[in-house]
Amino acid sequence: MIESLFKNCIKAAQDLNMDKSKIKQWKHVISHLWAPPILDVPEKGKVFGLAFTENNEVYPDAKTNIQGYHFDAHTTAVFPAGVLGLDHKGTDYFEIARNIALHHPKNRNAITPGAIVSARLGLGDKVLERLQCSVNYLQHFNQGLFYNLDHWHYFSRYVDQIPNAELYAQRDYMYDSRLTYNRPEAGKSGFRTKPFVQCGMETMGILGTAINEMLLQSHEGKIRVFPAIPSKFASAFTLRAEGAFIVSSVIDSLGNIPFVEIKSLAGKECRIQNPWDDDLVQVVTQNNRNVNIEVNKDNVISFKTTIGESYIVRKKGIDVNHVSKTYHAVPNMFPKKYGEAMLGKECTFIDREH
């Protein structure tokens, strides 16, 4: 986070042409940061440590709190710092972050941005798992609101009696008024475990951001479409990208991307990662006029844009006749269930006349 914040301060100061002496100090700090501590955990591989002790040992050590060790505090460099991402694929740090994300336990959700981290690392199937887990563990209320904690099962009277209590006893406090914050068997009787107002905000922000990042990313100085799409996952989107671009595209269940449409709102240069790997690409305007492009060694396509103009990126030689499509939703007429979560309420009375 220090690296991320200082780099942003430097960029802001340079754009505003001020704080030249501070820029020099900030650069000095960045160039003297120590490398993150690394642990080799038995049967799990390399992970980041949190810190160094006064004796220059990694904290926590490989024997301490291993189950809780694979947590998103260890992937801060990926998100929210954004100093480690798909541009670093193949490096040791990338593989360590990937290892941590893949070992994230299903029952650790709370306010951790694990889904976003997985998206930033291109782990589409893991993103989907994290989203599903968040709904199963955290969506407690019928109108769709989430809690940002997933340890309510601690208060269930059945926590020690049923398998997977961390999931199946998660909502007991909502239905059993005898539950208290201090377990009765411990000889204490605390406040009743009634819901408190801490629902919706953090979890929904994580879910929404993760879905967007599955479809579009632009934080590494280029646009990427479908960078973390789960396998056999057909979808379409229209989203804003950094640089004042509106990007639209579609992918089918086989992974085919027919085109990418980019509308320029500010006339800046557009840079987009080739969605078709090494295939030749062409960019045309809406009236089918060819646009000059440059492609670098990393298969990043760049081209100049005009304010208000839309551009179609496609495989060279393939004419795509795409038309706008509007997706319509159907109102829910009955409750919908997904795992342990439910939208709407089931009928709790009998209408004897009908």
CSV table of N, CA and C in Angstrom, one decimal, residues 37-191:
chain,number,residue,atom,x,y,z
A,37,PRO,N,8.0,-10.4,3.0
A,37,PRO,CA,8.5,-11.7,3.5
A,37,PRO,C,7.7,-12.9,2.9
A,38,ILE,N,8.4,-14.0,2.7
A,38,ILE,CA,7.8,-15.2,2.1
A,38,ILE,C,8.0,-16.4,3.0
A,39,LEU,N,7.0,-17.2,3.1
A,39,LEU,CA,7.0,-18.5,3.8
A,39,LEU,C,6.8,-19.6,2.9
A,40,ASP,N,7.4,-20.7,3.2
A,40,ASP,CA,7.1,-22.0,2.5
A,40,ASP,C,6.3,-22.9,3.4
A,41,VAL,N,5.0,-22.9,3.2
A,41,VAL,CA,4.1,-23.7,4.1
A,41,VAL,C,4.0,-25.1,3.7
A,42,PRO,N,4.2,-26.1,4.6
A,42,PRO,CA,4.1,-27.5,4.2
A,42,PRO,C,2.8,-27.8,3.5
A,43,GLU,N,2.8,-28.5,2.4
A,43,GLU,CA,1.7,-29.0,1.7
A,43,GLU,C,0.8,-27.9,1.0
A,44,LYS,N,1.3,-26.6,1.2
A,44,LYS,CA,0.5,-25.5,0.6
A,44,LYS,C,1.4,-24.6,-0.3
A,45,GLY,N,2.7,-24.8,-0.2
A,45,GLY,CA,3.6,-24.0,-1.0
A,45,GLY,C,3.9,-22.6,-0.4
A,46,LYS,N,4.4,-21.7,-1.3
A,46,LYS,CA,4.9,-20.4,-0.8
A,46,LYS,C,3.7,-19.4,-0.7
A,47,VAL,N,3.8,-18.6,0.4
A,47,VAL,CA,2.8,-17.6,0.6
A,47,VAL,C,3.5,-16.4,1.2
A,48,PHE,N,2.9,-15.2,1.1
A,48,PHE,CA,3.4,-14.0,1.7
A,48,PHE,C,3.2,-14.0,3.2
A,49,GLY,N,4.2,-13.5,3.9
A,49,GLY,CA,4.1,-13.3,5.4
A,49,GLY,C,3.5,-11.9,5.6
A,50,LEU,N,3.1,-11.6,6.8
A,50,LEU,CA,2.6,-10.3,7.1
A,50,LEU,C,3.7,-9.3,7.4
A,51,ALA,N,4.7,-9.7,8.1
A,51,ALA,CA,5.7,-8.7,8.6
A,51,ALA,C,7.0,-9.5,9.0
A,52,PHE,N,7.9,-8.7,9.5
A,52,PHE,CA,9.1,-9.2,10.1
A,52,PHE,C,9.1,-8.9,11.6
A,53,THR,N,9.6,-9.8,12.4
A,53,THR,CA,9.7,-9.6,13.8
A,53,THR,C,11.0,-8.7,14.1
A,54,GLU,N,11.2,-8.4,15.3
A,54,GLU,CA,12.4,-7.6,15.7
A,54,GLU,C,13.7,-8.4,15.5
A,55,ASN,N,13.5,-9.7,15.5
A,55,ASN,CA,14.7,-10.6,15.2
A,55,ASN,C,14.8,-10.9,13.7
A,56,ASN,N,14.1,-10.2,12.9
A,56,ASN,CA,14.2,-10.4,11.4
A,56,ASN,C,13.7,-11.7,11.0
A,57,GLU,N,12.7,-12.3,11.7
A,57,GLU,CA,12.1,-13.5,11.4
A,57,GLU,C,10.7,-13.2,10.8
A,58,VAL,N,10.2,-14.1,9.9
A,58,VAL,CA,8.9,-13.8,9.3
A,58,VAL,C,7.8,-14.1,10.2
A,59,TYR,N,6.8,-13.2,10.3
A,59,TYR,CA,5.7,-13.3,11.1
A,59,TYR,C,4.4,-13.4,10.3
A,60,PRO,N,3.5,-14.3,10.5
A,60,PRO,CA,3.6,-15.5,11.5
A,60,PRO,C,4.5,-16.5,10.8
A,61,ASP,N,5.0,-17.4,11.7
A,61,ASP,CA,5.9,-18.5,11.1
A,61,ASP,C,5.0,-19.6,10.5
A,62,ALA,N,5.7,-20.5,9.8
A,62,ALA,CA,4.9,-21.6,9.1
A,62,ALA,C,4.1,-22.5,9.9
A,63,LYS,N,4.3,-22.4,11.3
A,63,LYS,CA,3.5,-23.3,12.2
A,63,LYS,C,2.4,-22.6,12.8
A,64,THR,N,2.3,-21.3,12.6
A,64,THR,CA,1.3,-20.5,13.3
A,64,THR,C,0.0,-20.2,12.4
A,65,ASN,N,-1.1,-20.6,13.0
A,65,ASN,CA,-2.4,-20.2,12.4
A,65,ASN,C,-2.5,-20.4,10.9
A,66,ILE,N,-2.1,-21.7,10.4
A,66,ILE,CA,-2.0,-21.9,9.0
A,66,ILE,C,-3.4,-21.9,8.4
A,67,GLN,N,-4.5,-22.3,9.1
A,67,GLN,CA,-5.8,-22.3,8.4
A,67,GLN,C,-6.2,-20.9,8.1
A,68,GLY,N,-6.0,-20.0,9.0
A,68,GLY,CA,-6.4,-18.6,8.8
A,68,GLY,C,-5.3,-17.8,8.0
A,69,TYR,N,-4.3,-18.5,7.7
A,69,TYR,CA,-3.1,-17.8,7.1
A,69,TYR,C,-3.4,-17.4,5.7
A,70,HIS,N,-4.2,-18.2,4.9
A,70,HIS,CA,-4.4,-17.8,3.5
A,70,HIS,C,-5.6,-16.8,3.5
A,71,PHE,N,-5.3,-15.6,3.7
A,71,PHE,CA,-6.3,-14.6,3.9
A,71,PHE,C,-5.9,-13.4,3.0
A,72,ASP,N,-6.8,-12.5,2.7
A,72,ASP,CA,-6.5,-11.5,1.7
A,72,ASP,C,-5.6,-10.4,2.2
A,73,ALA,N,-5.3,-10.3,3.5
A,73,ALA,CA,-4.2,-9.4,3.9
A,73,ALA,C,-2.9,-9.7,3.2
A,74,HIS,N,-2.8,-11.0,2.8
A,74,HIS,CA,-1.6,-11.4,2.1
A,74,HIS,C,-1.6,-11.1,0.6
A,75,THR,N,-2.7,-10.6,0.1
A,75,THR,CA,-2.8,-10.3,-1.3
A,75,THR,C,-3.1,-8.8,-1.5
A,76,THR,N,-2.8,-8.0,-0.6
A,76,THR,CA,-3.0,-6.6,-0.7
A,76,THR,C,-2.3,-6.0,-1.9
A,77,ALA,N,-1.2,-6.5,-2.3
A,77,ALA,CA,-0.5,-6.0,-3.5
A,77,ALA,C,-1.3,-6.2,-4.7
A,78,VAL,N,-2.2,-7.2,-4.8
A,78,VAL,CA,-3.1,-7.4,-5.9
A,78,VAL,C,-4.2,-6.4,-5.9
A,79,PHE,N,-4.9,-6.4,-4.7
A,79,PHE,CA,-6.0,-5.5,-4.5
A,79,PHE,C,-6.1,-5.2,-3.0
A,80,PRO,N,-6.2,-4.0,-2.6
A,80,PRO,CA,-6.5,-2.8,-3.4
A,80,PRO,C,-5.3,-2.0,-3.9
A,81,ALA,N,-4.0,-2.5,-3.6
A,81,ALA,CA,-2.9,-1.7,-4.0
A,81,ALA,C,-2.7,-1.7,-5.5
A,82,GLY,N,-3.0,-2.8,-6.2
A,82,GLY,CA,-2.9,-2.8,-7.7
A,82,GLY,C,-1.5,-2.8,-8.2
A,83,VAL,N,-0.5,-3.2,-7.4
A,83,VAL,CA,0.9,-3.2,-7.9
A,83,VAL,C,1.3,-4.5,-8.4
A,84,LEU,N,0.4,-5.5,-8.3
A,84,LEU,CA,0.7,-6.9,-8.7
A,84,LEU,C,-0.5,-7.4,-9.5
A,85,GLY,N,-0.4,-7.7,-10.7
A,85,GLY,CA,-1.5,-8.2,-11.5
A,85,GLY,C,-1.1,-9.0,-12.7
A,86,LEU,N,-2.0,-9.1,-13.7
A,86,LEU,CA,-1.8,-10.0,-14.8
A,86,LEU,C,-0.5,-9.6,-15.6
A,87,ASP,N,0.0,-8.4,-15.5
A,87,ASP,CA,1.2,-8.0,-16.2
A,87,ASP,C,2.4,-8.8,-15.6
A,88,HIS,N,2.2,-9.3,-14.4
A,88,HIS,CA,3.3,-10.0,-13.7
A,88,HIS,C,3.2,-11.5,-13.8
A,89,LYS,N,2.3,-12.0,-14.6
A,89,LYS,CA,2.1,-13.4,-14.7
A,89,LYS,C,3.4,-14.1,-15.0
A,90,GLY,N,3.7,-15.2,-14.3
A,90,GLY,CA,4.9,-16.0,-14.5
A,90,GLY,C,6.0,-15.6,-13.5
A,91,THR,N,5.8,-14.5,-12.8
A,91,THR,CA,6.9,-14.1,-11.8
A,91,THR,C,6.6,-14.9,-10.5
A,92,ASP,N,7.6,-14.9,-9.6
A,92,ASP,CA,7.5,-15.5,-8.3
A,92,ASP,C,6.4,-14.9,-7.5
A,93,TYR,N,6.3,-13.6,-7.5
A,93,TYR,CA,5.3,-12.9,-6.7
A,93,TYR,C,3.9,-13.2,-7.2
A,94,PHE,N,3.7,-13.3,-8.5
A,94,PHE,CA,2.4,-13.6,-9.0
A,94,PHE,C,2.0,-15.0,-8.6
A,95,GLU,N,2.9,-15.9,-8.7
A,95,GLU,CA,2.6,-17.3,-8.4
A,95,GLU,C,2.3,-17.5,-6.9
A,96,ILE,N,2.9,-16.7,-6.1
A,96,ILE,CA,2.7,-16.8,-4.6
A,96,ILE,C,1.2,-16.2,-4.4
A,97,ALA,N,0.9,-15.1,-5.0
A,97,ALA,CA,-0.4,-14.5,-4.8
A,97,ALA,C,-1.5,-15.5,-5.3
A,98,ARG,N,-1.2,-16.1,-6.4
A,98,ARG,CA,-2.1,-17.1,-7.0
A,98,ARG,C,-2.3,-18.3,-6.1
A,99,ASN,N,-1.3,-18.7,-5.5
A,99,ASN,CA,-1.3,-19.9,-4.6
A,99,ASN,C,-2.2,-19.5,-3.4
A,100,ILE,N,-2.1,-18.3,-2.8
A,100,ILE,CA,-2.9,-17.9,-1.7
A,100,ILE,C,-4.3,-17.8,-2.1
A,101,ALA,N,-4.6,-17.2,-3.3
A,101,ALA,CA,-6.0,-17.1,-3.7
A,101,ALA,C,-6.6,-18.5,-3.9
A,102,LEU,N,-5.9,-19.4,-4.5
A,102,LEU,CA,-6.5,-20.8,-4.7
A,102,LEU,C,-6.7,-21.6,-3.4
A,103,HIS,N,-6.0,-21.2,-2.4
A,103,HIS,CA,-6.2,-21.9,-1.1
A,103,HIS,C,-7.1,-21.2,-0.1
A,104,HIS,N,-7.8,-20.2,-0.6
A,104,HIS,CA,-8.7,-19.4,0.3
A,104,HIS,C,-9.9,-20.3,0.7
A,105,PRO,N,-10.1,-20.5,2.0
A,105,PRO,CA,-11.1,-21.5,2.5
A,105,PRO,C,-12.5,-21.0,2.1
A,106,LYS,N,-13.4,-21.9,1.8
A,106,LYS,CA,-14.8,-21.5,1.4
A,106,LYS,C,-15.5,-20.8,2.5
A,107,ASN,N,-15.2,-21.1,3.8
A,107,ASN,CA,-15.9,-20.5,4.9
A,107,ASN,C,-15.3,-19.2,5.4
A,108,ARG,N,-14.4,-18.6,4.7
A,108,ARG,CA,-13.8,-17.3,5.1
A,108,ARG,C,-14.2,-16.3,4.0
A,109,ASN,N,-15.3,-15.5,4.3
A,109,ASN,CA,-15.8,-14.6,3.4
A,109,ASN,C,-15.8,-13.2,4.0
A,110,ALA,N,-16.7,-13.0,5.0
A,110,ALA,CA,-16.7,-11.7,5.7
A,110,ALA,C,-16.6,-10.5,4.8
A,111,ILE,N,-15.6,-9.6,5.1
A,111,ILE,CA,-15.5,-8.4,4.3
A,111,ILE,C,-14.2,-8.5,3.4
A,112,THR,N,-13.7,-9.8,3.2
A,112,THR,CA,-12.5,-10.0,2.5
A,112,THR,C,-12.7,-9.9,1.0
A,113,PRO,N,-11.9,-9.2,0.2
A,113,PRO,CA,-12.1,-9.0,-1.2
A,113,PRO,C,-11.5,-10.2,-2.0
A,114,GLY,N,-11.7,-11.4,-1.6
A,114,GLY,CA,-11.1,-12.5,-2.2
A,114,GLY,C,-11.5,-12.7,-3.7
A,115,ALA,N,-12.8,-12.4,-4.0
A,115,ALA,CA,-13.3,-12.5,-5.3
A,115,ALA,C,-12.6,-11.5,-6.3
A,116,ILE,N,-12.4,-10.3,-5.8
A,116,ILE,CA,-11.7,-9.3,-6.6
A,116,ILE,C,-10.2,-9.7,-6.8
A,117,VAL,N,-9.6,-10.2,-5.8
A,117,VAL,CA,-8.2,-10.6,-5.9
A,117,VAL,C,-8.1,-11.7,-7.0
A,118,SER,N,-9.0,-12.7,-6.9
A,118,SER,CA,-9.0,-13.8,-7.9
A,118,SER,C,-9.2,-13.3,-9.3
A,119,ALA,N,-10.1,-12.3,-9.5
A,119,ALA,CA,-10.3,-11.7,-10.8
A,119,ALA,C,-9.0,-11.0,-11.3
A,120,ARG,N,-8.4,-10.3,-10.4
A,120,ARG,CA,-7.2,-9.6,-10.8
A,120,ARG,C,-6.0,-10.5,-11.2
A,121,LEU,N,-6.1,-11.8,-10.8
A,121,LEU,CA,-5.1,-12.8,-11.1
A,121,LEU,C,-5.6,-13.7,-12.2
A,122,GLY,N,-6.8,-13.4,-12.8
A,122,GLY,CA,-7.3,-14.2,-13.9
A,122,GLY,C,-7.9,-15.5,-13.6
A,123,LEU,N,-8.3,-15.7,-12.3
A,123,LEU,CA,-8.7,-17.0,-11.9
A,123,LEU,C,-10.3,-17.0,-11.9
A,124,GLY,N,-10.8,-17.2,-13.2
A,124,GLY,CA,-12.2,-17.1,-13.4
A,124,GLY,C,-13.1,-18.1,-12.5
A,125,ASP,N,-12.7,-19.3,-12.5
A,125,ASP,CA,-13.4,-20.3,-11.8
A,125,ASP,C,-13.4,-20.0,-10.3
A,126,LYS,N,-12.3,-19.5,-9.8
A,126,LYS,CA,-12.2,-19.2,-8.4
A,126,LYS,C,-13.0,-18.0,-8.0
A,127,VAL,N,-13.1,-17.0,-8.9
A,127,VAL,CA,-14.0,-15.8,-8.7
A,127,VAL,C,-15.4,-16.3,-8.5
A,128,LEU,N,-15.8,-17.2,-9.4
A,128,LEU,CA,-17.2,-17.7,-9.3
A,128,LEU,C,-17.4,-18.4,-8.0
A,129,GLU,N,-16.5,-19.2,-7.6
A,129,GLU,CA,-16.6,-19.9,-6.3
A,129,GLU,C,-16.7,-18.9,-5.1
A,130,ARG,N,-15.9,-17.9,-5.1
A,130,ARG,CA,-15.9,-16.9,-4.1
A,130,ARG,C,-17.3,-16.2,-4.1
A,131,LEU,N,-17.8,-15.8,-5.2
A,131,LEU,CA,-19.1,-15.2,-5.3
A,131,LEU,C,-20.2,-16.1,-4.8
A,132,GLN,N,-20.2,-17.4,-5.2
A,132,GLN,CA,-21.2,-18.3,-4.7
A,132,GLN,C,-21.1,-18.5,-3.2
A,133,CYS,N,-19.9,-18.5,-2.6
A,133,CYS,CA,-19.7,-18.7,-1.2
A,133,CYS,C,-20.2,-17.4,-0.5
A,134,SER,N,-20.0,-16.3,-1.0
A,134,SER,CA,-20.5,-15.0,-0.4
A,134,SER,C,-22.0,-15.0,-0.3
A,135,VAL,N,-22.7,-15.5,-1.3
A,135,VAL,CA,-24.1,-15.6,-1.3
A,135,VAL,C,-24.6,-16.6,-0.3
A,136,ASN,N,-24.0,-17.8,-0.3
A,136,ASN,CA,-24.4,-18.9,0.6
A,136,ASN,C,-24.2,-18.5,2.1
A,137,TYR,N,-23.1,-17.8,2.4
A,137,TYR,CA,-22.7,-17.6,3.8
A,137,TYR,C,-23.2,-16.2,4.3
A,138,LEU,N,-23.3,-15.2,3.4
A,138,LEU,CA,-23.6,-13.9,3.9
A,138,LEU,C,-24.9,-13.2,3.5
A,139,GLN,N,-25.6,-13.8,2.5
A,139,GLN,CA,-26.9,-13.2,2.2
A,139,GLN,C,-27.9,-13.8,3.2
A,140,HIS,N,-28.2,-13.0,4.2
A,140,HIS,CA,-29.1,-13.5,5.3
A,140,HIS,C,-30.6,-13.1,5.1
A,141,PHE,N,-30.8,-12.0,4.4
A,141,PHE,CA,-32.1,-11.4,4.4
A,141,PHE,C,-32.8,-11.5,3.1
A,142,ASN,N,-34.1,-11.6,3.2
A,142,ASN,CA,-35.0,-12.0,2.0
A,142,ASN,C,-35.0,-10.9,1.0
A,143,GLN,N,-34.7,-9.7,1.3
A,143,GLN,CA,-34.7,-8.6,0.3
A,143,GLN,C,-33.4,-8.5,-0.4
A,144,GLY,N,-32.4,-9.4,0.0
A,144,GLY,CA,-31.2,-9.5,-0.7
A,144,GLY,C,-30.0,-8.9,0.0
A,145,LEU,N,-30.2,-8.3,1.2
A,145,LEU,CA,-29.1,-7.7,1.9
A,145,LEU,C,-28.2,-8.7,2.5
A,146,PHE,N,-26.9,-8.4,2.7
A,146,PHE,CA,-25.9,-9.3,3.2
A,146,PHE,C,-25.4,-8.8,4.5
A,147,TYR,N,-25.0,-9.7,5.3
A,147,TYR,CA,-24.1,-9.4,6.5
A,147,TYR,C,-22.7,-9.4,6.0
A,148,ASN,N,-21.8,-8.7,6.7
A,148,ASN,CA,-20.4,-8.7,6.4
A,148,ASN,C,-19.6,-9.5,7.3
A,149,LEU,N,-20.3,-10.4,8.1
A,149,LEU,CA,-19.7,-11.4,8.9
A,149,LEU,C,-20.2,-12.8,8.6
A,150,ASP,N,-19.3,-13.8,8.7
A,150,ASP,CA,-19.7,-15.1,8.5
A,150,ASP,C,-19.4,-16.1,9.6
A,151,HIS,N,-19.6,-15.6,10.8
A,151,HIS,CA,-19.3,-16.4,12.0
A,151,HIS,C,-20.5,-16.5,12.9
A,152,TRP,N,-21.7,-16.3,12.4
A,152,TRP,CA,-22.9,-16.3,13.3
A,152,TRP,C,-23.1,-17.7,13.8
A,153,HIS,N,-22.6,-18.8,13.1
A,153,HIS,CA,-22.8,-20.1,13.6
A,153,HIS,C,-22.3,-20.4,15.0
A,154,TYR,N,-21.3,-19.5,15.4
A,154,TYR,CA,-20.8,-19.6,16.8
A,154,TYR,C,-21.9,-19.6,17.8
A,155,PHE,N,-23.0,-18.9,17.5
A,155,PHE,CA,-24.0,-18.7,18.5
A,155,PHE,C,-25.1,-19.8,18.4
A,156,SER,N,-25.0,-20.7,17.5
A,156,SER,CA,-26.1,-21.7,17.3
A,156,SER,C,-26.0,-22.7,18.4
A,157,ARG,N,-27.1,-23.2,18.9
A,157,ARG,CA,-27.1,-24.3,19.9
A,157,ARG,C,-26.7,-25.6,19.3
A,158,TYR,N,-26.6,-25.7,17.9
A,158,TYR,CA,-26.3,-26.9,17.3
A,158,TYR,C,-24.9,-26.9,16.6
A,159,VAL,N,-24.1,-25.9,16.9
A,159,VAL,CA,-22.8,-25.7,16.2
A,159,VAL,C,-21.9,-26.9,16.4
A,160,ASP,N,-22.0,-27.6,17.6
A,160,ASP,CA,-21.1,-28.8,17.8
A,160,ASP,C,-21.8,-30.1,17.5
A,161,GLN,N,-23.0,-30.0,16.9
A,161,GLN,CA,-23.7,-31.2,16.6
A,161,GLN,C,-23.9,-31.6,15.2
A,162,ILE,N,-23.8,-30.6,14.3
A,162,ILE,CA,-24.1,-30.8,12.9
A,162,ILE,C,-22.8,-30.6,12.0
A,163,PRO,N,-22.6,-31.4,11.0
A,163,PRO,CA,-21.5,-31.2,10.1
A,163,PRO,C,-21.7,-29.9,9.3
A,164,ASN,N,-20.5,-29.2,9.0
A,164,ASN,CA,-20.6,-28.0,8.2
A,164,ASN,C,-21.4,-26.9,8.9
A,165,ALA,N,-21.3,-26.8,10.2
A,165,ALA,CA,-22.2,-25.9,11.0
A,165,ALA,C,-21.9,-24.4,10.5
A,166,GLU,N,-20.6,-24.2,10.1
A,166,GLU,CA,-20.3,-22.8,9.7
A,166,GLU,C,-21.2,-22.3,8.5
A,167,LEU,N,-21.8,-23.3,7.8
A,167,LEU,CA,-22.7,-22.9,6.7
A,167,LEU,C,-24.2,-23.1,7.2
A,168,TYR,N,-24.4,-24.3,7.6
A,168,TYR,CA,-25.8,-24.7,7.9
A,168,TYR,C,-26.4,-24.1,9.1
A,169,ALA,N,-25.6,-23.6,10.1
A,169,ALA,CA,-26.1,-23.0,11.3
A,169,ALA,C,-25.9,-21.5,11.3
A,170,GLN,N,-25.5,-21.0,10.1
A,170,GLN,CA,-25.2,-19.6,9.9
A,170,GLN,C,-26.4,-18.6,10.3
A,171,ARG,N,-27.6,-19.1,10.0
A,171,ARG,CA,-28.8,-18.2,10.1
A,171,ARG,C,-29.6,-18.6,11.3
A,172,ASP,N,-29.2,-19.4,12.2
A,172,ASP,CA,-30.0,-19.9,13.4
A,172,ASP,C,-30.5,-18.7,14.2
A,173,TYR,N,-29.6,-17.7,14.4
A,173,TYR,CA,-30.0,-16.6,15.2
A,173,TYR,C,-31.2,-15.9,14.8
A,174,MET,N,-31.5,-16.0,13.5
A,174,MET,CA,-32.7,-15.3,12.9
A,174,MET,C,-34.0,-16.0,13.3
A,175,TYR,N,-33.9,-17.3,13.6
A,175,TYR,CA,-35.1,-18.1,13.9
A,175,TYR,C,-35.2,-18.6,15.3
A,176,ASP,N,-34.2,-18.5,16.1
A,176,ASP,CA,-34.2,-19.1,17.4
A,176,ASP,C,-33.9,-17.9,18.4
A,177,SER,N,-34.9,-17.4,19.1
A,177,SER,CA,-34.8,-16.3,20.0
A,177,SER,C,-34.1,-16.6,21.3
A,178,ARG,N,-33.8,-17.9,21.5
A,178,ARG,CA,-33.1,-18.3,22.7
A,178,ARG,C,-31.6,-18.1,22.6
A,179,LEU,N,-31.1,-17.8,21.4
A,179,LEU,CA,-29.6,-17.7,21.3
A,179,LEU,C,-29.2,-16.3,21.9
A,180,THR,N,-28.0,-16.4,22.5
A,180,THR,CA,-27.4,-15.2,23.1
A,180,THR,C,-25.9,-15.1,22.6
A,181,TYR,N,-25.4,-13.9,22.7
A,181,TYR,CA,-24.0,-13.7,22.3
A,181,TYR,C,-23.0,-14.5,23.1
A,182,ASN,N,-23.3,-14.7,24.4
A,182,ASN,CA,-22.4,-15.6,25.2
A,182,ASN,C,-23.1,-16.9,25.4
A,183,ARG,N,-22.4,-18.0,25.0
A,183,ARG,CA,-23.0,-19.3,24.9
A,183,ARG,C,-23.5,-19.7,26.3
A,184,PRO,N,-24.8,-20.2,26.5
A,184,PRO,CA,-25.3,-20.6,27.8
A,184,PRO,C,-24.5,-21.7,28.4
A,185,GLU,N,-23.9,-22.6,27.6
A,185,GLU,CA,-23.2,-23.7,28.2
A,185,GLU,C,-21.9,-23.2,28.8
A,186,ALA,N,-21.5,-22.0,28.5
A,186,ALA,CA,-20.3,-21.4,29.1
A,186,ALA,C,-20.6,-20.8,30.5
A,187,GLY,N,-21.9,-20.9,30.9
A,187,GLY,CA,-22.3,-20.3,32.2
A,187,GLY,C,-22.5,-18.8,32.1
A,188,LYS,N,-22.8,-18.3,30.9
A,188,LYS,CA,-23.0,-16.9,30.7
A,188,LYS,C,-24.4,-16.7,30.0
A,189,SER,N,-25.0,-15.6,30.2
A,189,SER,CA,-26.2,-15.3,29.5
A,189,SER,C,-26.1,-13.8,29.0
A,190,GLY,N,-25.9,-13.6,27.8
A,190,GLY,CA,-25.7,-12.3,27.3
A,190,GLY,C,-26.9,-11.7,26.5
A,191,PHE,N,-26.7,-10.8,25.7
A,191,PHE,CA,-27.8,-10.2,24.9
A,191,PHE,C,-28.3,-11.2,23.9
